[in-house]
């Protein structure tokens, strides 16, 4: 029986690459998304991967969405917490809404998504929980106090949950991508990318979404069973941690 994998934010960018790679590796994949119906429909048509719409910052929505996925595909054995947003502004100008939106989506979602599946994983003695953090959760970033705090929190969540579940066949790991060639990064003006961003990266290029996806496939596999509580840094050498 193919294992079931759920990828949040799984229809665009890094999430879409993860969803495709897991399907290619033989998983039954479900992809959740928040709001872009057009992109989700296009992704579903291209890949055949079922898509589900809910807000990962809301616990009840996650619990209900997970029930639907499990009714359609079976128990979730691999959870990829990939969904995230940015609301960048210097902290002295940051509103409470900008703080809460990023914390609730990028960090709160790890509780909202993982809590409904962890008991089943514990009962079955198998689980893979992989959360996509960020280079900026490791080193901080101007204008991203909310985002950096949330992504650093993802790493702490990973370490503690890994300790609690290590004996039960459940691994919990984080991946910290650097600058990846997605729509979000391509929205940065080209001259800024070429003059300010890429010169900071020793490999002298952006990463590709598929490079993150390959790491997720490995961490989801049986071969990675001795790796838990780890933070995999994939940033072209930009920040050595």
PDB file of C-alpha atoms in Angstrom:
ATOM      1  CA  UNK A   1       0.000   0.000   0.000  1.00  0.00           C
ATOM      2  CA  UNK A   2       1.312   3.428  -0.949  1.00  0.00           C
ATOM      3  CA  UNK A   3       1.773   5.759   1.980  1.00  0.00           C
ATOM      4  CA  UNK A   4      -0.348   8.911   2.175  1.00  0.00           C
ATOM      5  CA  UNK A   5       1.416  12.282   2.212  1.00  0.00           C
ATOM      6  CA  UNK A   6      -0.213  15.660   2.834  1.00  0.00           C
ATOM      7  CA  UNK A   7       1.576  18.837   1.740  1.00  0.00           C
ATOM      8  CA  UNK A   8       0.287  22.208   2.960  1.00  0.00           C
ATOM      9  CA  UNK A   9       0.680  25.057   0.505  1.00  0.00           C
ATOM     10  CA  UNK A  10       1.171  22.186  -1.891  1.00  0.00           C
ATOM     11  CA  UNK A  11      -0.070  23.636  -5.180  1.00  0.00           C
ATOM     12  CA  UNK A  12       2.471  26.422  -5.838  1.00  0.00           C
ATOM     13  CA  UNK A  13       6.194  27.108  -5.534  1.00  0.00           C
ATOM     14  CA  UNK A  14       8.226  24.824  -3.301  1.00  0.00           C
ATOM     15  CA  UNK A  15       5.059  23.045  -2.156  1.00  0.00           C
ATOM     16  CA  UNK A  16       4.080  22.107  -5.708  1.00  0.00           C
ATOM     17  CA  UNK A  17       7.563  20.691  -6.340  1.00  0.00           C
ATOM     18  CA  UNK A  18       7.290  18.649  -3.113  1.00  0.00           C
ATOM     19  CA  UNK A  19       3.851  17.327  -4.060  1.00  0.00           C
ATOM     20  CA  UNK A  20       5.063  16.286  -7.519  1.00  0.00           C
ATOM     21  CA  UNK A  21       8.221  14.637  -6.170  1.00  0.00           C
ATOM     22  CA  UNK A  22       6.343  12.646  -3.537  1.00  0.00           C
ATOM     23  CA  UNK A  23       3.873  11.426  -6.151  1.00  0.00           C
ATOM     24  CA  UNK A  24       6.760  10.416  -8.436  1.00  0.00           C
ATOM     25  CA  UNK A  25       8.258   8.496  -5.497  1.00  0.00           C
ATOM     26  CA  UNK A  26       5.065   6.449  -5.149  1.00  0.00           C
ATOM     27  CA  UNK A  27       3.121   8.254  -2.431  1.00  0.00           C
ATOM     28  CA  UNK A  28      -0.588   9.009  -2.498  1.00  0.00           C
ATOM     29  CA  UNK A  29      -0.407  12.791  -2.225  1.00  0.00           C
ATOM     30  CA  UNK A  30      -2.923  15.413  -1.130  1.00  0.00           C
ATOM     31  CA  UNK A  31      -2.121  19.115  -1.500  1.00  0.00           C
ATOM     32  CA  UNK A  32      -3.831  21.785   0.574  1.00  0.00           C
ATOM     33  CA  UNK A  33      -3.997  25.446  -0.365  1.00  0.00           C
ATOM     34  CA  UNK A  34      -5.411  28.654   1.084  1.00  0.00           C
ATOM     35  CA  UNK A  35      -6.942  30.825  -1.595  1.00  0.00           C
ATOM     36  CA  UNK A  36      -5.667  30.667  -5.168  1.00  0.00           C
ATOM     37  CA  UNK A  37      -8.375  28.529  -6.769  1.00  0.00           C
ATOM     38  CA  UNK A  38      -7.067  29.091 -10.299  1.00  0.00           C
ATOM     39  CA  UNK A  39      -3.545  27.882  -9.458  1.00  0.00           C
ATOM     40  CA  UNK A  40      -4.934  24.911  -7.519  1.00  0.00           C
ATOM     41  CA  UNK A  41      -7.195  23.854 -10.403  1.00  0.00           C
ATOM     42  CA  UNK A  42      -4.304  24.121 -12.859  1.00  0.00           C
ATOM     43  CA  UNK A  43      -2.039  22.101 -10.549  1.00  0.00           C
ATOM     44  CA  UNK A  44      -4.690  19.380 -10.125  1.00  0.00           C
ATOM     45  CA  UNK A  45      -5.275  19.183 -13.888  1.00  0.00           C
ATOM     46  CA  UNK A  46      -1.539  18.893 -14.597  1.00  0.00           C
ATOM     47  CA  UNK A  47      -0.663  16.384 -11.878  1.00  0.00           C
ATOM     48  CA  UNK A  48      -3.808  14.468 -10.985  1.00  0.00           C
ATOM     49  CA  UNK A  49      -3.050  15.228  -7.322  1.00  0.00           C
ATOM     50  CA  UNK A  50      -6.227  15.976  -5.322  1.00  0.00           C
ATOM     51  CA  UNK A  51      -6.375  19.455  -3.790  1.00  0.00           C
ATOM     52  CA  UNK A  52      -8.144  20.635  -0.652  1.00  0.00           C
ATOM     53  CA  UNK A  53      -8.834  24.202   0.417  1.00  0.00           C
ATOM     54  CA  UNK A  54      -8.561  25.388   4.002  1.00  0.00           C
ATOM     55  CA  UNK A  55      -6.832  27.981   6.191  1.00  0.00           C
ATOM     56  CA  UNK A  56      -3.926  26.375   8.067  1.00  0.00           C
ATOM     57  CA  UNK A  57      -4.044  29.140  10.692  1.00  0.00           C
ATOM     58  CA  UNK A  58      -7.419  27.815  11.919  1.00  0.00           C
ATOM     59  CA  UNK A  59      -7.360  24.634  14.017  1.00  0.00           C
ATOM     60  CA  UNK A  60     -10.924  23.522  13.280  1.00  0.00           C
ATOM     61  CA  UNK A  61     -10.423  24.020   9.534  1.00  0.00           C
ATOM     62  CA  UNK A  62      -7.285  21.853   9.659  1.00  0.00           C
ATOM     63  CA  UNK A  63      -8.986  19.095  11.663  1.00  0.00           C
ATOM     64  CA  UNK A  64     -11.934  19.060   9.247  1.00  0.00           C
ATOM     65  CA  UNK A  65      -9.671  19.146   6.172  1.00  0.00           C
ATOM     66  CA  UNK A  66      -7.506  16.313   7.471  1.00  0.00           C
ATOM     67  CA  UNK A  67     -10.641  14.193   8.058  1.00  0.00           C
ATOM     68  CA  UNK A  68     -11.607  14.701   4.405  1.00  0.00           C
ATOM     69  CA  UNK A  69      -8.140  13.752   3.173  1.00  0.00           C
ATOM     70  CA  UNK A  70      -8.056  10.628   5.335  1.00  0.00           C
ATOM     71  CA  UNK A  71     -11.565   9.628   4.228  1.00  0.00           C
ATOM     72  CA  UNK A  72     -10.479   9.943   0.587  1.00  0.00           C
ATOM     73  CA  UNK A  73      -6.933   8.549   0.701  1.00  0.00           C
ATOM     74  CA  UNK A  74      -6.338   6.831   4.052  1.00  0.00           C
ATOM     75  CA  UNK A  75      -4.396   7.715   7.213  1.00  0.00           C
ATOM     76  CA  UNK A  76      -1.788  10.454   6.791  1.00  0.00           C
ATOM     77  CA  UNK A  77       1.671   9.011   7.344  1.00  0.00           C
ATOM     78  CA  UNK A  78       3.766  11.861   5.932  1.00  0.00           C
ATOM     79  CA  UNK A  79       2.961  15.476   6.798  1.00  0.00           C
ATOM     80  CA  UNK A  80       4.829  18.306   5.111  1.00  0.00           C
ATOM     81  CA  UNK A  81       4.209  21.660   6.802  1.00  0.00           C
ATOM     82  CA  UNK A  82       5.092  23.963   3.942  1.00  0.00           C
ATOM     83  CA  UNK A  83       2.402  26.679   3.960  1.00  0.00           C
ATOM     84  CA  UNK A  84       3.691  30.147   4.743  1.00  0.00           C
ATOM     85  CA  UNK A  85       3.121  33.839   4.132  1.00  0.00           C
ATOM     86  CA  UNK A  86       5.140  37.034   4.472  1.00  0.00           C
ATOM     87  CA  UNK A  87       4.032  40.481   5.614  1.00  0.00           C
ATOM     88  CA  UNK A  88       7.344  42.308   5.632  1.00  0.00           C
ATOM     89  CA  UNK A  89       7.723  45.635   7.412  1.00  0.00           C
ATOM     90  CA  UNK A  90      10.228  47.037   9.934  1.00  0.00           C
ATOM     91  CA  UNK A  91       9.121  46.098  13.440  1.00  0.00           C
ATOM     92  CA  UNK A  92       8.582  49.698  14.591  1.00  0.00           C
ATOM     93  CA  UNK A  93       5.930  50.003  11.878  1.00  0.00           C
ATOM     94  CA  UNK A  94       4.479  46.475  12.213  1.00  0.00           C
ATOM     95  CA  UNK A  95       0.806  46.154  13.109  1.00  0.00           C
ATOM     96  CA  UNK A  96      -0.612  43.507  15.428  1.00  0.00           C
ATOM     97  CA  UNK A  97      -2.482  42.056  12.452  1.00  0.00           C
ATOM     98  CA  UNK A  98       0.777  41.719  10.460  1.00  0.00           C
ATOM     99  CA  UNK A  99       2.400  39.987  13.424  1.00  0.00           C
ATOM    100  CA  UNK A 100      -0.510  37.636  14.135  1.00  0.00           C
ATOM    101  CA  UNK A 101      -1.128  36.678  10.506  1.00  0.00           C
ATOM    102  CA  UNK A 102       2.472  35.526   9.982  1.00  0.00           C
ATOM    103  CA  UNK A 103       2.854  33.835  13.392  1.00  0.00           C
ATOM    104  CA  UNK A 104      -0.481  32.014  13.064  1.00  0.00           C
ATOM    105  CA  UNK A 105       0.138  30.831   9.497  1.00  0.00           C
ATOM    106  CA  UNK A 106       3.850  30.018   9.669  1.00  0.00           C
ATOM    107  CA  UNK A 107       4.087  28.681  13.233  1.00  0.00           C
ATOM    108  CA  UNK A 108       0.572  28.127  14.581  1.00  0.00           C
ATOM    109  CA  UNK A 109      -0.165  25.943  11.574  1.00  0.00           C
ATOM    110  CA  UNK A 110       2.406  23.393  12.777  1.00  0.00           C
ATOM    111  CA  UNK A 111       0.248  22.761  15.835  1.00  0.00           C
ATOM    112  CA  UNK A 112      -2.989  22.934  13.839  1.00  0.00           C
ATOM    113  CA  UNK A 113      -1.811  20.404  11.252  1.00  0.00           C
ATOM    114  CA  UNK A 114       0.291  18.069  13.391  1.00  0.00           C
ATOM    115  CA  UNK A 115      -1.992  17.689  16.393  1.00  0.00           C
ATOM    116  CA  UNK A 116      -4.805  15.942  14.435  1.00  0.00           C
ATOM    117  CA  UNK A 117      -2.392  13.380  12.888  1.00  0.00           C
ATOM    118  CA  UNK A 118       0.101  12.669  15.675  1.00  0.00           C
ATOM    119  CA  UNK A 119      -2.054  10.236  17.650  1.00  0.00           C
ATOM    120  CA  UNK A 120      -2.666   8.090  14.567  1.00  0.00           C
ATOM    121  CA  UNK A 121       1.045   8.085  13.771  1.00  0.00           C
ATOM    122  CA  UNK A 122       1.830   7.034  17.338  1.00  0.00           C
ATOM    123  CA  UNK A 123      -0.739   4.233  17.212  1.00  0.00           C
ATOM    124  CA  UNK A 124       0.652   2.932  13.889  1.00  0.00           C
ATOM    125  CA  UNK A 125       4.292   3.343  15.069  1.00  0.00           C
ATOM    126  CA  UNK A 126       5.229   5.261  11.937  1.00  0.00           C
ATOM    127  CA  UNK A 127       5.224   8.893  10.866  1.00  0.00           C
ATOM    128  CA  UNK A 128       7.225  11.502   9.028  1.00  0.00           C
ATOM    129  CA  UNK A 129       6.731  15.175   9.910  1.00  0.00           C
ATOM    130  CA  UNK A 130       8.767  17.602   7.809  1.00  0.00           C
ATOM    131  CA  UNK A 131       8.439  21.348   8.266  1.00  0.00           C
ATOM    132  CA  UNK A 132       9.781  23.931   5.852  1.00  0.00           C
ATOM    133  CA  UNK A 133      11.457  26.652   7.899  1.00  0.00           C
ATOM    134  CA  UNK A 134      13.801  29.248   6.347  1.00  0.00           C
ATOM    135  CA  UNK A 135      17.321  30.624   6.311  1.00  0.00           C
ATOM    136  CA  UNK A 136      15.779  33.718   7.899  1.00  0.00           C
ATOM    137  CA  UNK A 137      14.622  31.664  10.880  1.00  0.00           C
ATOM    138  CA  UNK A 138      18.297  30.848  11.423  1.00  0.00           C
ATOM    139  CA  UNK A 139      19.948  34.224  10.839  1.00  0.00           C
ATOM    140  CA  UNK A 140      17.133  36.805  10.985  1.00  0.00           C
ATOM    141  CA  UNK A 141      16.278  39.309   8.252  1.00  0.00           C
ATOM    142  CA  UNK A 142      15.570  43.041   8.147  1.00  0.00           C
ATOM    143  CA  UNK A 143      11.838  43.696   7.875  1.00  0.00           C
ATOM    144  CA  UNK A 144      10.971  40.140   8.881  1.00  0.00           C
ATOM    145  CA  UNK A 145      10.775  40.066  12.669  1.00  0.00           C
ATOM    146  CA  UNK A 146       7.420  38.268  12.405  1.00  0.00           C
ATOM    147  CA  UNK A 147       8.582  35.798   9.728  1.00  0.00           C
ATOM    148  CA  UNK A 148      11.977  35.125  11.323  1.00  0.00           C
ATOM    149  CA  UNK A 149      10.368  34.551  14.734  1.00  0.00           C
ATOM    150  CA  UNK A 150       7.865  32.100  13.257  1.00  0.00           C
ATOM    151  CA  UNK A 151      10.461  30.203  11.246  1.00  0.00           C
ATOM    152  CA  UNK A 152      12.798  29.984  14.242  1.00  0.00           C
ATOM    153  CA  UNK A 153       9.821  28.655  16.181  1.00  0.00           C
ATOM    154  CA  UNK A 154       9.374  25.944  13.559  1.00  0.00           C
ATOM    155  CA  UNK A 155      12.871  24.683  14.407  1.00  0.00           C
ATOM    156  CA  UNK A 156      12.148  24.587  18.151  1.00  0.00           C
ATOM    157  CA  UNK A 157       8.870  22.773  17.487  1.00  0.00           C
ATOM    158  CA  UNK A 158      10.766  20.213  15.400  1.00  0.00           C
ATOM    159  CA  UNK A 159      13.413  19.507  18.041  1.00  0.00           C
ATOM    160  CA  UNK A 160      10.985  19.060  20.933  1.00  0.00           C
ATOM    161  CA  UNK A 161       8.440  16.980  19.013  1.00  0.00           C
ATOM    162  CA  UNK A 162      11.248  14.767  17.706  1.00  0.00           C
ATOM    163  CA  UNK A 163      12.360  14.005  21.259  1.00  0.00           C
ATOM    164  CA  UNK A 164       8.831  13.089  22.328  1.00  0.00           C
ATOM    165  CA  UNK A 165       8.240  10.665  19.448  1.00  0.00           C
ATOM    166  CA  UNK A 166      11.641   9.177  18.635  1.00  0.00           C
ATOM    167  CA  UNK A 167      10.846   5.799  20.221  1.00  0.00           C
ATOM    168  CA  UNK A 168       7.598   5.482  18.297  1.00  0.00           C
ATOM    169  CA  UNK A 169       8.880   5.287  14.740  1.00  0.00           C
ATOM    170  CA  UNK A 170       8.050   8.939  14.076  1.00  0.00           C
ATOM    171  CA  UNK A 171      10.728  11.307  12.805  1.00  0.00           C
ATOM    172  CA  UNK A 172      10.374  15.084  12.893  1.00  0.00           C
ATOM    173  CA  UNK A 173      12.728  17.252  10.848  1.00  0.00           C
ATOM    174  CA  UNK A 174      12.983  20.775   9.455  1.00  0.00           C
ATOM    175  CA  UNK A 175      14.379  22.096   6.204  1.00  0.00           C
ATOM    176  CA  UNK A 176      15.695  25.661   5.952  1.00  0.00           C
ATOM    177  CA  UNK A 177      15.768  26.779   2.313  1.00  0.00           C
ATOM    178  CA  UNK A 178      17.727  29.815   1.244  1.00  0.00           C
ATOM    179  CA  UNK A 179      16.704  31.845  -1.802  1.00  0.00           C
ATOM    180  CA  UNK A 180      14.764  29.509  -4.097  1.00  0.00           C
ATOM    181  CA  UNK A 181      13.662  30.240  -7.656  1.00  0.00           C
ATOM    182  CA  UNK A 182       9.923  30.621  -7.021  1.00  0.00           C
ATOM    183  CA  UNK A 183       7.314  33.226  -7.985  1.00  0.00           C
ATOM    184  CA  UNK A 184       7.907  34.959  -4.655  1.00  0.00           C
ATOM    185  CA  UNK A 185      11.643  35.394  -5.284  1.00  0.00           C
ATOM    186  CA  UNK A 186      11.146  36.227  -8.956  1.00  0.00           C
ATOM    187  CA  UNK A 187       8.936  39.115  -7.819  1.00  0.00           C
ATOM    188  CA  UNK A 188      12.094  40.752  -6.448  1.00  0.00           C
ATOM    189  CA  UNK A 189      13.404  43.260  -9.032  1.00  0.00           C
ATOM    190  CA  UNK A 190      15.987  41.611 -11.292  1.00  0.00           C
ATOM    191  CA  UNK A 191      18.719  44.144 -10.522  1.00  0.00           C
ATOM    192  CA  UNK A 192      18.229  43.577  -6.766  1.00  0.00           C
ATOM    193  CA  UNK A 193      18.512  39.823  -7.259  1.00  0.00           C
ATOM    194  CA  UNK A 194      21.650  40.148  -9.379  1.00  0.00           C
ATOM    195  CA  UNK A 195      23.407  42.833  -7.328  1.00  0.00           C
ATOM    196  CA  UNK A 196      22.270  42.191  -3.752  1.00  0.00           C
ATOM    197  CA  UNK A 197      20.992  38.625  -3.370  1.00  0.00           C
ATOM    198  CA  UNK A 198      22.956  36.272  -5.619  1.00  0.00           C
ATOM    199  CA  UNK A 199      26.389  37.729  -4.688  1.00  0.00           C
ATOM    200  CA  UNK A 200      25.685  36.572  -1.096  1.00  0.00           C
ATOM    201  CA  UNK A 201      25.276  32.964  -2.251  1.00  0.00           C
ATOM    202  CA  UNK A 202      28.601  31.101  -2.681  1.00  0.00           C
ATOM    203  CA  UNK A 203      27.129  28.814  -5.363  1.00  0.00           C
ATOM    204  CA  UNK A 204      26.286  32.015  -7.302  1.00  0.00           C
ATOM    205  CA  UNK A 205      22.721  30.987  -8.132  1.00  0.00           C
ATOM    206  CA  UNK A 206      19.255  30.588  -6.707  1.00  0.00           C
ATOM    207  CA  UNK A 207      18.157  27.163  -5.550  1.00  0.00           C
ATOM    208  CA  UNK A 208      15.464  25.290  -7.462  1.00  0.00           C
ATOM    209  CA  UNK A 209      12.221  24.065  -5.833  1.00  0.00           C
ATOM    210  CA  UNK A 210      13.075  20.526  -6.929  1.00  0.00           C
ATOM    211  CA  UNK A 211      16.225  20.643  -4.795  1.00  0.00           C
ATOM    212  CA  UNK A 212      14.097  21.158  -1.690  1.00  0.00           C
ATOM    213  CA  UNK A 213      11.640  18.509  -2.875  1.00  0.00           C
ATOM    214  CA  UNK A 214      14.361  15.859  -3.205  1.00  0.00           C
ATOM    215  CA  UNK A 215      15.353  16.449   0.420  1.00  0.00           C
ATOM    216  CA  UNK A 216      11.725  16.059   1.512  1.00  0.00           C
ATOM    217  CA  UNK A 217      11.417  12.762  -0.369  1.00  0.00           C
ATOM    218  CA  UNK A 218      14.510  11.462   1.408  1.00  0.00           C
ATOM    219  CA  UNK A 219      13.317  12.574   4.855  1.00  0.00           C
ATOM    220  CA  UNK A 220       9.931  10.952   4.171  1.00  0.00           C
ATOM    221  CA  UNK A 221      11.504   7.611   3.288  1.00  0.00           C
ATOM    222  CA  UNK A 222      12.310   4.566   5.400  1.00  0.00           C
ATOM    223  CA  UNK A 223      15.994   5.252   4.677  1.00  0.00           C
ATOM    224  CA  UNK A 224      15.908   8.348   6.908  1.00  0.00           C
ATOM    225  CA  UNK A 225      14.684   6.570  10.045  1.00  0.00           C
ATOM    226  CA  UNK A 226      17.757   7.484  12.132  1.00  0.00           C
ATOM    227  CA  UNK A 227      17.462  11.192  11.289  1.00  0.00           C
ATOM    228  CA  UNK A 228      15.182  13.109  13.643  1.00  0.00           C
ATOM    229  CA  UNK A 229      15.191  16.528  15.279  1.00  0.00           C
ATOM    230  CA  UNK A 230      17.526  17.747  12.573  1.00  0.00           C
ATOM    231  CA  UNK A 231      17.603  20.979  10.603  1.00  0.00           C
ATOM    232  CA  UNK A 232      18.657  20.494   6.998  1.00  0.00           C
ATOM    233  CA  UNK A 233      20.138  23.706   5.614  1.00  0.00           C
ATOM    234  CA  UNK A 234      19.769  24.084   1.836  1.00  0.00           C
ATOM    235  CA  UNK A 235      20.988  27.552   0.885  1.00  0.00           C
ATOM    236  CA  UNK A 236      23.979  27.262  -1.455  1.00  0.00           C
ATOM    237  CA  UNK A 237      26.356  28.101   1.384  1.00  0.00           C
ATOM    238  CA  UNK A 238      24.809  31.501   2.088  1.00  0.00           C
ATOM    239  CA  UNK A 239      24.517  30.831   5.821  1.00  0.00           C
ATOM    240  CA  UNK A 240      26.529  28.069   7.467  1.00  0.00           C
ATOM    241  CA  UNK A 241      24.709  26.749  10.496  1.00  0.00           C
TER     242      UNK A 241
END
